[in-house]
Coordinates of C-alpha atoms and ligand atoms in Angstrom, one line a residue:
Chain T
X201 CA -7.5 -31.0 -51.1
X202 CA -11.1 -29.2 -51.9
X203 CA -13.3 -31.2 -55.0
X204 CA -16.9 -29.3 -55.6
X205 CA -18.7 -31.8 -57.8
X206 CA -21.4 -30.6 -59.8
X207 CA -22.8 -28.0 -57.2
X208 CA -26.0 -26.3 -58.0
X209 CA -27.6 -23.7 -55.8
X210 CA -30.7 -21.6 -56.6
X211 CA -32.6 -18.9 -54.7
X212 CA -36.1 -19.3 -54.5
X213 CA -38.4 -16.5 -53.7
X214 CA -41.6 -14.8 -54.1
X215 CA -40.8 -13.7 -58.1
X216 CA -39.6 -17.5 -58.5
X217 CA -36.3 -19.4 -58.7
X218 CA -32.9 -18.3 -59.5
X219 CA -30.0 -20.0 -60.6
X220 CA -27.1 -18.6 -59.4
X221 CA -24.6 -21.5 -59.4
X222 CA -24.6 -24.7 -62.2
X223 CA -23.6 -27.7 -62.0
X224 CA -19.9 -26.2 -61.0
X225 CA -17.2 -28.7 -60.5
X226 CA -13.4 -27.9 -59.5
X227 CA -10.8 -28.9 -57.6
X228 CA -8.1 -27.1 -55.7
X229 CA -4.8 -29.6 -55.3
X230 CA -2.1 -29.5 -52.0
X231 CA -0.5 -26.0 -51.8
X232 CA -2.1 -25.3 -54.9
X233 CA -3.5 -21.4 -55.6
X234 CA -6.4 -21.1 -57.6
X235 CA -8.1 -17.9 -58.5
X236 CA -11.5 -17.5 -59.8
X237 CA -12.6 -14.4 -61.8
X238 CA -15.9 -13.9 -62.9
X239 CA -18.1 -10.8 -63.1
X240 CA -19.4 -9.0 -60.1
X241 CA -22.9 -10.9 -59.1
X242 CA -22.0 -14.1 -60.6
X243 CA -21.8 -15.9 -57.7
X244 CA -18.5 -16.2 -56.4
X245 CA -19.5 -15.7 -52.6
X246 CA -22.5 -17.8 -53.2
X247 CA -19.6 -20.7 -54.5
X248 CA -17.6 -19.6 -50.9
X249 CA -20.9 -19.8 -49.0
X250 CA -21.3 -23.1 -50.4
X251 CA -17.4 -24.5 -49.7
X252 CA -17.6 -23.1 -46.2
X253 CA -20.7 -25.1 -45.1
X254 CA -22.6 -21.5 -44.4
X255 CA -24.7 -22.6 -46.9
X256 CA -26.4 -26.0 -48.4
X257 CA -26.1 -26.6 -52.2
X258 CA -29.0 -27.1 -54.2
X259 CA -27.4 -30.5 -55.5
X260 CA -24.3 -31.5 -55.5
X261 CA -21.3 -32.3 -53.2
X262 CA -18.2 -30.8 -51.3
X263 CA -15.3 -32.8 -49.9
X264 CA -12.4 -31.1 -48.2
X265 CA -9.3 -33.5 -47.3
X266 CA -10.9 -36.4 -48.7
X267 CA -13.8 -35.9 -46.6
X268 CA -17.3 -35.1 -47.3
X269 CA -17.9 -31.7 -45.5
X270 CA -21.0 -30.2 -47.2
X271 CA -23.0 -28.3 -45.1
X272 CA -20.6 -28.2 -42.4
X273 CA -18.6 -24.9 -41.3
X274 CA -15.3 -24.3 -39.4
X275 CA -13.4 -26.5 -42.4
X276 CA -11.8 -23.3 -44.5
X277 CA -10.1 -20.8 -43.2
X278 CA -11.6 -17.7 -44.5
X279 CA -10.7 -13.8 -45.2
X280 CA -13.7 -12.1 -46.0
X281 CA -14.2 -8.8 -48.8
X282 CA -14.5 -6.7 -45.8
X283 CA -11.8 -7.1 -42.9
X284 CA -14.3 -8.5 -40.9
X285 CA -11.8 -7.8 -37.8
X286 CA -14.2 -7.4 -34.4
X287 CA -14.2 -4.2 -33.1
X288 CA -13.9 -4.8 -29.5
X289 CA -10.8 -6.8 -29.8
X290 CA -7.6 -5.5 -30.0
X291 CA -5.4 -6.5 -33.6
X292 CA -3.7 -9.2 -31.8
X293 CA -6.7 -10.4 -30.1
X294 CA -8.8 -10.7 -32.9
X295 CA -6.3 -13.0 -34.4
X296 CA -6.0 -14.9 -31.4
X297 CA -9.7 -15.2 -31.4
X298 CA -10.0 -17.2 -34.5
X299 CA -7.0 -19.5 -33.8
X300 CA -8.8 -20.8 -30.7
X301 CA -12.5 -21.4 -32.5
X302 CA -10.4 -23.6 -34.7
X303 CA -9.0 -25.5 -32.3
X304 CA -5.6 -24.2 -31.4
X305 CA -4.2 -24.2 -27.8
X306 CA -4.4 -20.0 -26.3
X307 CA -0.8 -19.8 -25.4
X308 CA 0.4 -20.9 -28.4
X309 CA -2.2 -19.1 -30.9
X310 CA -1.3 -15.6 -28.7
X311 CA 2.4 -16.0 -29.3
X312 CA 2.3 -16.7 -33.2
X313 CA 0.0 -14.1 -33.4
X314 CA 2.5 -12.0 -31.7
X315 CA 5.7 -13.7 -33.6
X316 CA 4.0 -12.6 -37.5
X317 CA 2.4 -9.2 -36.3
X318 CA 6.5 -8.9 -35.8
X319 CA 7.1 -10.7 -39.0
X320 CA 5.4 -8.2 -41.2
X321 CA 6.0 -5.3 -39.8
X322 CA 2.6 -4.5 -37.4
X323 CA 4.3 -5.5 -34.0
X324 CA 3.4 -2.0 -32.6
X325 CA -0.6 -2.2 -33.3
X326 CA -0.6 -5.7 -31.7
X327 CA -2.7 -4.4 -29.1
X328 CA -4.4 -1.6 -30.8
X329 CA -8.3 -1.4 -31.6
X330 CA -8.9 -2.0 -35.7
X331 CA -10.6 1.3 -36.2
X332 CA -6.5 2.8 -36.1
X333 CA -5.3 0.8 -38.4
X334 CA -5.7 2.1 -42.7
X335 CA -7.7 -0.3 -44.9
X336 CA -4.8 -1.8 -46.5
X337 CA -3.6 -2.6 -42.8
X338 CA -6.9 -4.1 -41.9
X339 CA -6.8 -6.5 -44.8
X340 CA -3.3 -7.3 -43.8
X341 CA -4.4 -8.7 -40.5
X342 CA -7.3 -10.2 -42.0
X343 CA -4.7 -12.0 -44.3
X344 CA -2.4 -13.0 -41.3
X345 CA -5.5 -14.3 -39.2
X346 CA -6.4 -16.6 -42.2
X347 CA -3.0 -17.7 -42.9
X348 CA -2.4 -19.0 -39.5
X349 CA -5.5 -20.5 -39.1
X350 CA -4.9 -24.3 -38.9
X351 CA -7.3 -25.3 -41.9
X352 CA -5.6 -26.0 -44.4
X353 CA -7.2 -24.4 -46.8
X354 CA -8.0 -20.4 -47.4
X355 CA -10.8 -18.9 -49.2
X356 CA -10.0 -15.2 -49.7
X357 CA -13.2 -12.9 -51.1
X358 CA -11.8 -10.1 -53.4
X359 CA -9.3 -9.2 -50.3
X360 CA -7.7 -5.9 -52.1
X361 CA -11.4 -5.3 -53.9
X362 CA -12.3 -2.1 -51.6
X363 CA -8.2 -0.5 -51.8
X364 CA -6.9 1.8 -54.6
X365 CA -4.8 0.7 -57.4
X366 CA -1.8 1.4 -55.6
X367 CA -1.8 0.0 -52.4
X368 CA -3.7 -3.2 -54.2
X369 CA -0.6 -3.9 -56.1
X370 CA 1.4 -3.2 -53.1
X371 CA -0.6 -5.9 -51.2
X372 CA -0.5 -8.8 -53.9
X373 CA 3.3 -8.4 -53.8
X374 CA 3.1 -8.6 -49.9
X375 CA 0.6 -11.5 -50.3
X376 CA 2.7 -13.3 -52.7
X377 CA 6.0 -12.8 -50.4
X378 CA 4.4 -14.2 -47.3
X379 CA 2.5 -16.8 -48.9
X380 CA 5.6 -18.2 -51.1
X381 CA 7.4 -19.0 -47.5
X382 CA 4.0 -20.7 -45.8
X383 CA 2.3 -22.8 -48.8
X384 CA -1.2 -23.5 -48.3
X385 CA -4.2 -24.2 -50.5
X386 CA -5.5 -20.9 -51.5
X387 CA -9.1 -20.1 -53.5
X388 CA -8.7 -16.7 -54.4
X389 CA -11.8 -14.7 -56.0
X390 CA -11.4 -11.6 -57.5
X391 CA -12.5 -9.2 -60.9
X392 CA -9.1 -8.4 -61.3
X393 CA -7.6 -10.5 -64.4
X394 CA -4.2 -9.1 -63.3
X395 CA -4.2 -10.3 -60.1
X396 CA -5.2 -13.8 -60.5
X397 CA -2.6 -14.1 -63.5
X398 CA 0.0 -12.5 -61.0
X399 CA -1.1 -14.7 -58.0
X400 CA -2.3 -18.2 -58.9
X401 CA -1.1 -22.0 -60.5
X402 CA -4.7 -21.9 -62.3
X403 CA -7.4 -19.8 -62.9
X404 CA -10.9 -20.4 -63.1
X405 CA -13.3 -18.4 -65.4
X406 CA -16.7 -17.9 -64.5
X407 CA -19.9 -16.5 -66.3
X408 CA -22.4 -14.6 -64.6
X409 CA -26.3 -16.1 -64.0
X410 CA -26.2 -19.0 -63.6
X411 CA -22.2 -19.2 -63.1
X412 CA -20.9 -22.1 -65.1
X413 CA -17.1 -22.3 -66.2
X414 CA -16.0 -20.7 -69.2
X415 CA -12.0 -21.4 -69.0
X416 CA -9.6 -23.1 -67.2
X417 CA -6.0 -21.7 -67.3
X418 CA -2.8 -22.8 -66.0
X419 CA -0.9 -20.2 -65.3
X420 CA 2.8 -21.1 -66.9
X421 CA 5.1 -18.5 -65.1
X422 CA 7.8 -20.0 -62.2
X423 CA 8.1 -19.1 -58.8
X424 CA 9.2 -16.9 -57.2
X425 CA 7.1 -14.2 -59.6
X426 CA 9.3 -11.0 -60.1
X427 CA 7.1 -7.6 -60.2
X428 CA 8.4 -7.2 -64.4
X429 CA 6.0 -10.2 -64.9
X430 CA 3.0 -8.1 -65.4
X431 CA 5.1 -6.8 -68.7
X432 CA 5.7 -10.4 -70.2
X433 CA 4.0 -11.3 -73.4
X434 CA 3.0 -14.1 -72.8
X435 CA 1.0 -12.1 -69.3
X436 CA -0.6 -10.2 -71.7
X437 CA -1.9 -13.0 -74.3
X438 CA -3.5 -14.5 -71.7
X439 CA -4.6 -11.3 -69.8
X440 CA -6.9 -10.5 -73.4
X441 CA -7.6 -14.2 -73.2
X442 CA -9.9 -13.7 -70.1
X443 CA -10.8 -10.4 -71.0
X444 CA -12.3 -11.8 -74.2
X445 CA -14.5 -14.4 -71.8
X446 CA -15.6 -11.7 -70.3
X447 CA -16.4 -9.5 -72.4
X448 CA -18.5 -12.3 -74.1
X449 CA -20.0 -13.2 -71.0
X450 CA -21.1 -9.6 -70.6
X451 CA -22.8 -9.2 -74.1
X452 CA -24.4 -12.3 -73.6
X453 CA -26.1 -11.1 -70.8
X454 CA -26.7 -7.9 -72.5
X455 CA -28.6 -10.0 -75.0
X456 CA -30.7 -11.9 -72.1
X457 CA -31.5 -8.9 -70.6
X458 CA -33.2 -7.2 -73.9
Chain Q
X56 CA -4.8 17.0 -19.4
X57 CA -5.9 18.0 -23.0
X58 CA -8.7 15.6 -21.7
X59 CA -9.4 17.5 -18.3
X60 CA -9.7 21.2 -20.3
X61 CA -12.0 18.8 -23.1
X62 CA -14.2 18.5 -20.3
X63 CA -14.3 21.5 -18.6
X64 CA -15.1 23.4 -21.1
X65 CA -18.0 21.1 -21.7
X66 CA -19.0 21.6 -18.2
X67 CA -18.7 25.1 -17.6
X68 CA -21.7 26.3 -19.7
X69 CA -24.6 24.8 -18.9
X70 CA -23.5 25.2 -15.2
X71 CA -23.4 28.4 -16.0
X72 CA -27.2 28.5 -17.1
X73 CA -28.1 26.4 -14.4
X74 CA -26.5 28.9 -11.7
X75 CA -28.1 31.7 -14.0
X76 CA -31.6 30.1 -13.3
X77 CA -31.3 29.1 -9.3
X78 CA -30.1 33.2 -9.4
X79 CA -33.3 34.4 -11.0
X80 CA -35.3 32.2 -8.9
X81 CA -33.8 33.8 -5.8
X82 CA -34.3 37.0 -7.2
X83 CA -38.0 36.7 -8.4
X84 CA -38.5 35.8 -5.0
X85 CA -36.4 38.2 -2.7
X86 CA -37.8 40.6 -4.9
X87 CA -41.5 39.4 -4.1
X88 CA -42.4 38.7 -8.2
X89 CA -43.9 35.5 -6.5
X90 CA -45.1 35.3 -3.1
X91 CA -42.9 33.0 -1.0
X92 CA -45.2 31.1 0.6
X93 CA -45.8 29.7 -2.6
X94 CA -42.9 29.2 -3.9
X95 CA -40.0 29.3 -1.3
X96 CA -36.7 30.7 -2.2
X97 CA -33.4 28.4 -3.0
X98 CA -31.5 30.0 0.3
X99 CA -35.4 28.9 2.0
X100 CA -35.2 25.6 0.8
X101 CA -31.7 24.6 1.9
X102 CA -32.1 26.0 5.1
X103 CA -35.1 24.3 5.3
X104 CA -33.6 21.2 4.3
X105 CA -30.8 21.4 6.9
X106 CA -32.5 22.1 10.1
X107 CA -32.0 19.9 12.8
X108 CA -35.3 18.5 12.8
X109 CA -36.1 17.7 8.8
X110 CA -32.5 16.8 8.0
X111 CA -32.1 12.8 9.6
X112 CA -35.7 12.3 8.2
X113 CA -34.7 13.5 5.2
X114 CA -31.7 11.1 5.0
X115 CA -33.7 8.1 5.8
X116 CA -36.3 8.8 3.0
X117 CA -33.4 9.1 1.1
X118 CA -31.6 5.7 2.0
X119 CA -35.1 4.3 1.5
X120 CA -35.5 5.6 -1.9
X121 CA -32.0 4.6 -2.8
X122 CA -32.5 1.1 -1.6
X123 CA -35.6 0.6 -3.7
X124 CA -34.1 2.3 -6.6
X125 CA -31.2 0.0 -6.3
X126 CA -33.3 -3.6 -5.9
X127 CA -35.9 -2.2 -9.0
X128 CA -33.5 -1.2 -11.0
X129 CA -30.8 -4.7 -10.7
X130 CA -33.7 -6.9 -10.3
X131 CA -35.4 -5.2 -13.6
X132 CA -32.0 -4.9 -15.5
X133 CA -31.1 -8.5 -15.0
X134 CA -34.8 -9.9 -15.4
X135 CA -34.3 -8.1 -18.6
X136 CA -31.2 -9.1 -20.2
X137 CA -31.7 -12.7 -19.7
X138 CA -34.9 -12.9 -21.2
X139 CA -33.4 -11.0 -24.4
X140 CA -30.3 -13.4 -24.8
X141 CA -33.1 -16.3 -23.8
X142 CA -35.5 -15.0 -27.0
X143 CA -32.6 -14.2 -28.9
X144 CA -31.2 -17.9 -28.4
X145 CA -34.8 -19.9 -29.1
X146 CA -36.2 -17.7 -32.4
X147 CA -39.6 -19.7 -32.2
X148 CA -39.8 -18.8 -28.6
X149 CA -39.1 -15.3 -29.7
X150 CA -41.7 -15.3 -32.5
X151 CA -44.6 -15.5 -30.2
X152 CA -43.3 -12.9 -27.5
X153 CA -41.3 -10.4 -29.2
X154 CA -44.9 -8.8 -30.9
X155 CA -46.4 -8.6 -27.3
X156 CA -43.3 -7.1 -25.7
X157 CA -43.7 -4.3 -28.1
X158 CA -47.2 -4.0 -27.4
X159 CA -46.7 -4.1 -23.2
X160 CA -44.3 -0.9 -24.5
X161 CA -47.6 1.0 -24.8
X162 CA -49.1 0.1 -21.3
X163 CA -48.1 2.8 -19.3
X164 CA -47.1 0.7 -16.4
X165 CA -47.5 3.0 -13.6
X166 CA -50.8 2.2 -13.6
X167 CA -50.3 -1.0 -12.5
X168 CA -49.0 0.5 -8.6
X169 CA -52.8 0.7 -7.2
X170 CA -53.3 -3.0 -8.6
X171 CA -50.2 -4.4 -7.1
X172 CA -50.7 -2.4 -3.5
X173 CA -54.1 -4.0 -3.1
X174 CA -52.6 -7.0 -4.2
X175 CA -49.2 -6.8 -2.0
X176 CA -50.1 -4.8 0.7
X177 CA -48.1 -1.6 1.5
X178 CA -44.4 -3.3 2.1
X179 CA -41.8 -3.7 0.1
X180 CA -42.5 -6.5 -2.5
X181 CA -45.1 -4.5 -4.1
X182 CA -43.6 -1.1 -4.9
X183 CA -39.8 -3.8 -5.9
X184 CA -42.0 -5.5 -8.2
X185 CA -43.2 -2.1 -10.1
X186 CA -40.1 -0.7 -10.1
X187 CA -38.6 -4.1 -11.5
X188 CA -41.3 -4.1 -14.3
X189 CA -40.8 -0.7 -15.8
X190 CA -36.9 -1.2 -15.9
X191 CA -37.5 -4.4 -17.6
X192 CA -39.2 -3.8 -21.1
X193 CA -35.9 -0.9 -22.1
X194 CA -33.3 -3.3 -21.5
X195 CA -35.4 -6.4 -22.8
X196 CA -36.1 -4.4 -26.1
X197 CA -32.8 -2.5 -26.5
X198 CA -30.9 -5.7 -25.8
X199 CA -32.8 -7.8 -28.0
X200 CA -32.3 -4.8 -31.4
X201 CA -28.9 -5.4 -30.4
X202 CA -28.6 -8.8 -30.5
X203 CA -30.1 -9.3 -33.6
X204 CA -28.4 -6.0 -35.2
X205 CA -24.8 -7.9 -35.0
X206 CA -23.2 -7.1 -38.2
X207 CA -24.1 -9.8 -41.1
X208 CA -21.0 -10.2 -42.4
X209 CA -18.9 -10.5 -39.5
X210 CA -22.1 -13.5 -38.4
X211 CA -21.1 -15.2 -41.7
X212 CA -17.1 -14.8 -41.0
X213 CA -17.9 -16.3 -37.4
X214 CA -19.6 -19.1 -38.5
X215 CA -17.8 -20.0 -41.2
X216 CA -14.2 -20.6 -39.6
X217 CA -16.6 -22.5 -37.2
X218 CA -18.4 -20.9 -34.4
X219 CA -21.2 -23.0 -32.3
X220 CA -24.3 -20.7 -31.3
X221 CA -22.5 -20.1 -27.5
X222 CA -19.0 -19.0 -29.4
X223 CA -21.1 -16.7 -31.4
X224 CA -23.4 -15.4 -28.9
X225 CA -20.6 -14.8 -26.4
X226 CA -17.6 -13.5 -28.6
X227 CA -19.9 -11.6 -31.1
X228 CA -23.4 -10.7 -30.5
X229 CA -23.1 -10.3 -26.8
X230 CA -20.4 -7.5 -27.3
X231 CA -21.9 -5.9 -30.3
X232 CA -25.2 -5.8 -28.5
X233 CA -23.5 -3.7 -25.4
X234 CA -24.2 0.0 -27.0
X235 CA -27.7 -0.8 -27.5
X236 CA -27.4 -2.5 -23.9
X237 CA -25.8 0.7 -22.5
X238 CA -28.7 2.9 -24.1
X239 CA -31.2 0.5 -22.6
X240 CA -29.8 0.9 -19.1
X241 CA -30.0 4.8 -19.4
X242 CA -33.6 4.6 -19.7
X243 CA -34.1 1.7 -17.2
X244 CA -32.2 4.2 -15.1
X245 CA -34.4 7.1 -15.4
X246 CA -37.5 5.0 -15.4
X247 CA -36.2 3.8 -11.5
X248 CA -36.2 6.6 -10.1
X249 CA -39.4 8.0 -11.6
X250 CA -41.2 4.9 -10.8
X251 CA -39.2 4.2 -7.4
X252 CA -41.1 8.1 -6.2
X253 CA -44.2 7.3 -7.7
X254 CA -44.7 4.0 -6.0
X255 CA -43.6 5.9 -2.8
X256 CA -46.6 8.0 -2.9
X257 CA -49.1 5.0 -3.2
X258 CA -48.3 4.0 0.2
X259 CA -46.5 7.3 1.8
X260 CA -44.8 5.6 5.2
X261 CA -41.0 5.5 3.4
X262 CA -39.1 7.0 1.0
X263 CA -39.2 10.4 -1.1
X264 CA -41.9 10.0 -2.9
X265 CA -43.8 9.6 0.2
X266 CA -41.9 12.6 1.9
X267 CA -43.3 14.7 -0.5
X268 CA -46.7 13.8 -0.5
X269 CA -46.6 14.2 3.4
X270 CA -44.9 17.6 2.8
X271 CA -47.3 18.9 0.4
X272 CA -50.5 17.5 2.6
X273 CA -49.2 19.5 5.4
X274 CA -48.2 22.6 3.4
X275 CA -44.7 22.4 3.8
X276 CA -43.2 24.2 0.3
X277 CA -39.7 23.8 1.5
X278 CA -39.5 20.7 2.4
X279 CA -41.4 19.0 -0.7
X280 CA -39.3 20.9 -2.4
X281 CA -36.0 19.6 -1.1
X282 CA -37.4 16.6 -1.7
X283 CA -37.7 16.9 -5.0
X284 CA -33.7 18.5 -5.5
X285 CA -32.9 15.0 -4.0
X286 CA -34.8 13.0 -6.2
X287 CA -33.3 14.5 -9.4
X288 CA -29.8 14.5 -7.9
X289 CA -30.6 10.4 -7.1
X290 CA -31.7 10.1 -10.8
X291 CA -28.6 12.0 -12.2
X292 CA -26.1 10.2 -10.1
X293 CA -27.7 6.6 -11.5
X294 CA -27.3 7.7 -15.0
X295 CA -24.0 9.1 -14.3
X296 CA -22.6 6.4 -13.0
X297 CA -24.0 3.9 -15.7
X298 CA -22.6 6.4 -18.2
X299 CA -19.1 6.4 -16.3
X300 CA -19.5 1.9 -16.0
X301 CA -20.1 2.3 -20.5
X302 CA -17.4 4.4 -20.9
X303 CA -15.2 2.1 -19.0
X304 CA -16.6 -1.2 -20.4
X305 CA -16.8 0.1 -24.5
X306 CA -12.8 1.4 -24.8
X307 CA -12.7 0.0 -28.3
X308 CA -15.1 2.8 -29.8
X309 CA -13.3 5.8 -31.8
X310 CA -13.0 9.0 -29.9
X311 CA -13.9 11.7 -31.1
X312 CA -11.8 13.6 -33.5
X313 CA -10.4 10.4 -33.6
X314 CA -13.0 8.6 -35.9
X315 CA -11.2 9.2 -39.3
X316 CA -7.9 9.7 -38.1
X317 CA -5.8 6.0 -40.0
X318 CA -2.1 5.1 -39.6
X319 CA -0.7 5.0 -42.4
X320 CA -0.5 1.4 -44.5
Ligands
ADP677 N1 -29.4 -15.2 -49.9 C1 -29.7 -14.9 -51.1 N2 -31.0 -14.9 -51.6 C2 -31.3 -14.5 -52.9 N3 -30.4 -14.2 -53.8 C3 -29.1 -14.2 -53.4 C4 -28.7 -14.6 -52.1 N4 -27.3 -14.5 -52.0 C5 -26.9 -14.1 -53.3 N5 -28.0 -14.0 -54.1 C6 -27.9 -13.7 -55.5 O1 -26.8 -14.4 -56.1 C7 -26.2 -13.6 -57.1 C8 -24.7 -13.8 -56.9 O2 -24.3 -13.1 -55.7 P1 -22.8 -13.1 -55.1 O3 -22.5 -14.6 -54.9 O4 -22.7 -12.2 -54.0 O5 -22.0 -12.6 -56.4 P2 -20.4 -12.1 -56.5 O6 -19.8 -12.4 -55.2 O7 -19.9 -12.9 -57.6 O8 -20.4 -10.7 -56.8 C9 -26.6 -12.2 -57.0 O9 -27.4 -11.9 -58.1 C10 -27.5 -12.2 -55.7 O10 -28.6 -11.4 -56.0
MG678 MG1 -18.8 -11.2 -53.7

């Protein structure tokens, strides 16, 4: 579905060159969730910037669907760490919006817009402005407008990152619920080492500058995942196996920096 | 309803003032304070303004100042938002006239009227064409901050599920540009009529301006001064009615009061 082989991307500017991704290969597979966790400023919306086409690697190569896509936007469907929902367009509208830019037909991207604002519950805001709806709304619409994009596969940036605890956990179950009947390929970043292990078939670990891979996990729990999973020992063992990456990666840094 | 008493009671004080202020006047000179032959008394100047023989004439100058408002202020408007979404569209282009578009902000165009009478003559075109120029650099500029102040990440969200430069410019910048548009016009609006009057007076056959100066020449207080209740009552009712056009065009923006008010999740 999406290989990244070997992408490198550096910033260059006035104080000289940094490295903010290395030589990163990975591969998302057909319905396949994978989340990536890493540090805050390692370079996980640089690695989206890069599978999106908004921006071109240093070196290396993206291919989504078997084909060669590098550089090139409009093949991910994408929900952003902010809601990124235009203001002038109603919540319906705004989904409606980014069905059409990808190629789907007005009547139709209106009226499943319409059917899943009724699915999960937001059929009366359909044609309200954002600024009424609550973040943890907001991100829910973002979430919707991404799902039923027709690329097949999502990129989500840190979606819960700006909620509270609460209402995070709340939306990973909601996530998980909606995504388990609609399967699509899912790259999912986030800090939250909970989250990924609740969420994903494989998790990425990243270091911070230059990002490389630390770990690769498969994530051994069934589906559908049951709330009482974040109790299981074996969630745990592998919960203070990241934790232990990242905690290394942090010293290490520390270490660099003095 | 809650909405009509909003109003009101934003209304009802400074109309208050003003009626304060025409009373004062009256009084300052019923009771002689100022001689009125100098200045002529509110009740003198709408009498003035309604007798038989200054009233039509007044109307024409009027209809005369309205209709050169009205070409100065389109013509400049337009000329001025599609040369922003032009610049805005072709950066290199923009690079090279952006700097001197901020410069022409500190000519103080006005002074371009004598030029473009001896140039024009004493007809229309001229005194269009000055008008035009002064509303064109506040809509140019304003529209142009707006166009490249589109929120970042909602450019990089656009252009990632795959927006072309039109999608973009029409779906997003366009309509995140239309505040700073708006505030643009108000200005342009202002500028008209100020400009519309003083072109008047350069060649003082038509119009308000020109009204005015023929009042003044022939010592006519009243009358210059009606003239000069209807030019400000022209150049509220223009940036009235573009405030009333914004209001209906931008419905997305939160009220106020309304701002921080969220559903619940
Ligand atoms: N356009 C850019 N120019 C220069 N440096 C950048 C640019 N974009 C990102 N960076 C740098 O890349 C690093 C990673 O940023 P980012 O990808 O946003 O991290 P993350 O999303 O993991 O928090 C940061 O140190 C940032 O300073
Ligand atoms: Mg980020």
């Amino acid at each position: 579905m999406l290989e990244v082989k070997n992408v490198s991307k550096s910033f260059s500017d006035a104080r000289g060159t940094k490295d903010v991704l290395r030589q990163l290969s990975l591969q998302v597979g057909d319905g396949e969730f994978v989340s990536i966790v890493g540090p805050s400023g390692s370079g996980k919306t640089t690695l989206f910037g890069v599978i999106g086409g908004l921006q071109q690697p240093t070196e290396g190569e993206v291919r989504i669907s078997g084909q060669a896509t590098t550089g090139e936007t409009g093949h991910v469907a994408y929900m952003p760490q902010q809601a990124s929902l235009l203001p002038w367009r109603t919540v319906a509208g705004n989904i409606e919006l980014s069905l059409t830019i990808a190629g789907v037909e007005k009547r139709k991207a209106r009226s499943d817009a319409l059917a899943w604002l009724e699915r999960i519950g937001l059929a009366e805001y359909a044609g309200a402005y954002p600024h009424v709806l609550s973040g943890g709304m907001q991100q829910r619409v973002s979430f919707l407008r991404a799902l039923l994009s027709p690329q097949r596969l999502m990129l989500l940036d840190e979606p819960f990152g700006a909620l509270d605890a609460l209402t995070r956990e709340h939306m990973q179950k909601w996530l998980l619920s909606i995504w388990e009947q609609n399967r699509r390929s899912v790259l999912l970043v986030t800090h939250s080492i909970e989250e990924a292990l609740y969420l994903s078939d494989r998790i990425i670990v990243l270091s911070a500058s230059p990002a490389v891979i630390l770990d690769e996990i498969t994530v051994p729990f069934e589906r559908p995942r049951r709330e009482e999973l974040r109790e299981d020992a074996r969630f745990m063992e592998l919960r203070s196996r990241i934790y232990r990456h990242l905690a290394e990666g942090a010293k290490e840094a520390g270490r660099n920096g003095s | 309803m809650d909405n009509k008493r909003n109003l009101w009671s934003r209304v009802w004080p400074p109309a208050l003032v003003l009626g304060i202020l025409v009373a004062c006047w009256q009084a300052a000179v019923s009771f002689a304070l100022v001689k009125d032959w100098m200045i002529p008394s509110p009740a003198e100047v709408v009498k003035a303004a309604f007798a038989s023989n200054v009233w039509p004439r007044l109307m024409e100058h009027t209809g005369a100042t309205l209709g050169l408002t009205a070409i100065g202020f389109a013509g400049g408007t337009a000329a001025g938002f599609v040369l922003a979404a032009l610049l805005h569209l072709l950066p290199g282009v923009r690079r090279g006239i952006y700097p001197l578009l901020i410069l022409s902000q500190n000519v103080p165009i006005v002074i371009l009227g004598p030029i473009m009478t001896m140039l024009f003559g004493y007809g229309l075109l001229p005194k269009a064409l000055l008008v035009m120029l002064v509303c064109f650099f506040p809509v140019c500029i304003a529209m142009l901050g707006g166009l490249t102040g589109t929120d970042e990440s909602l450019r990089n969200y656009m252009r990632m599920i795959g927006s072309g430069k039109w999608t973009l410019f029409w779906r997003l910048e366009l309509p995140s540009a239309l505040q700073s548009l708006f505030s643009g016009l108000k200005i342009a609006a202002s500028y008209s009529v100020l400009s519309a009057t003083f072109a008047e007076m350069l060649s003082p056959k038509m119009g308000l301006g020109g009204y005015m100066v023929l009042s003044t020449r022939g010592y006519m207080p009243e009358r210059a001064f009606a003239s000069a209740i209807l030019i400000i009552m022209i150049s509220l009712a223009l940036f009235g009615l573009i405030a009333l056009v914004e209001r209906a065009v931008i419905r997305w923006r939160p009220g106020k009061g309304e701002a921080g008010r969220h559903a619940g999740s």
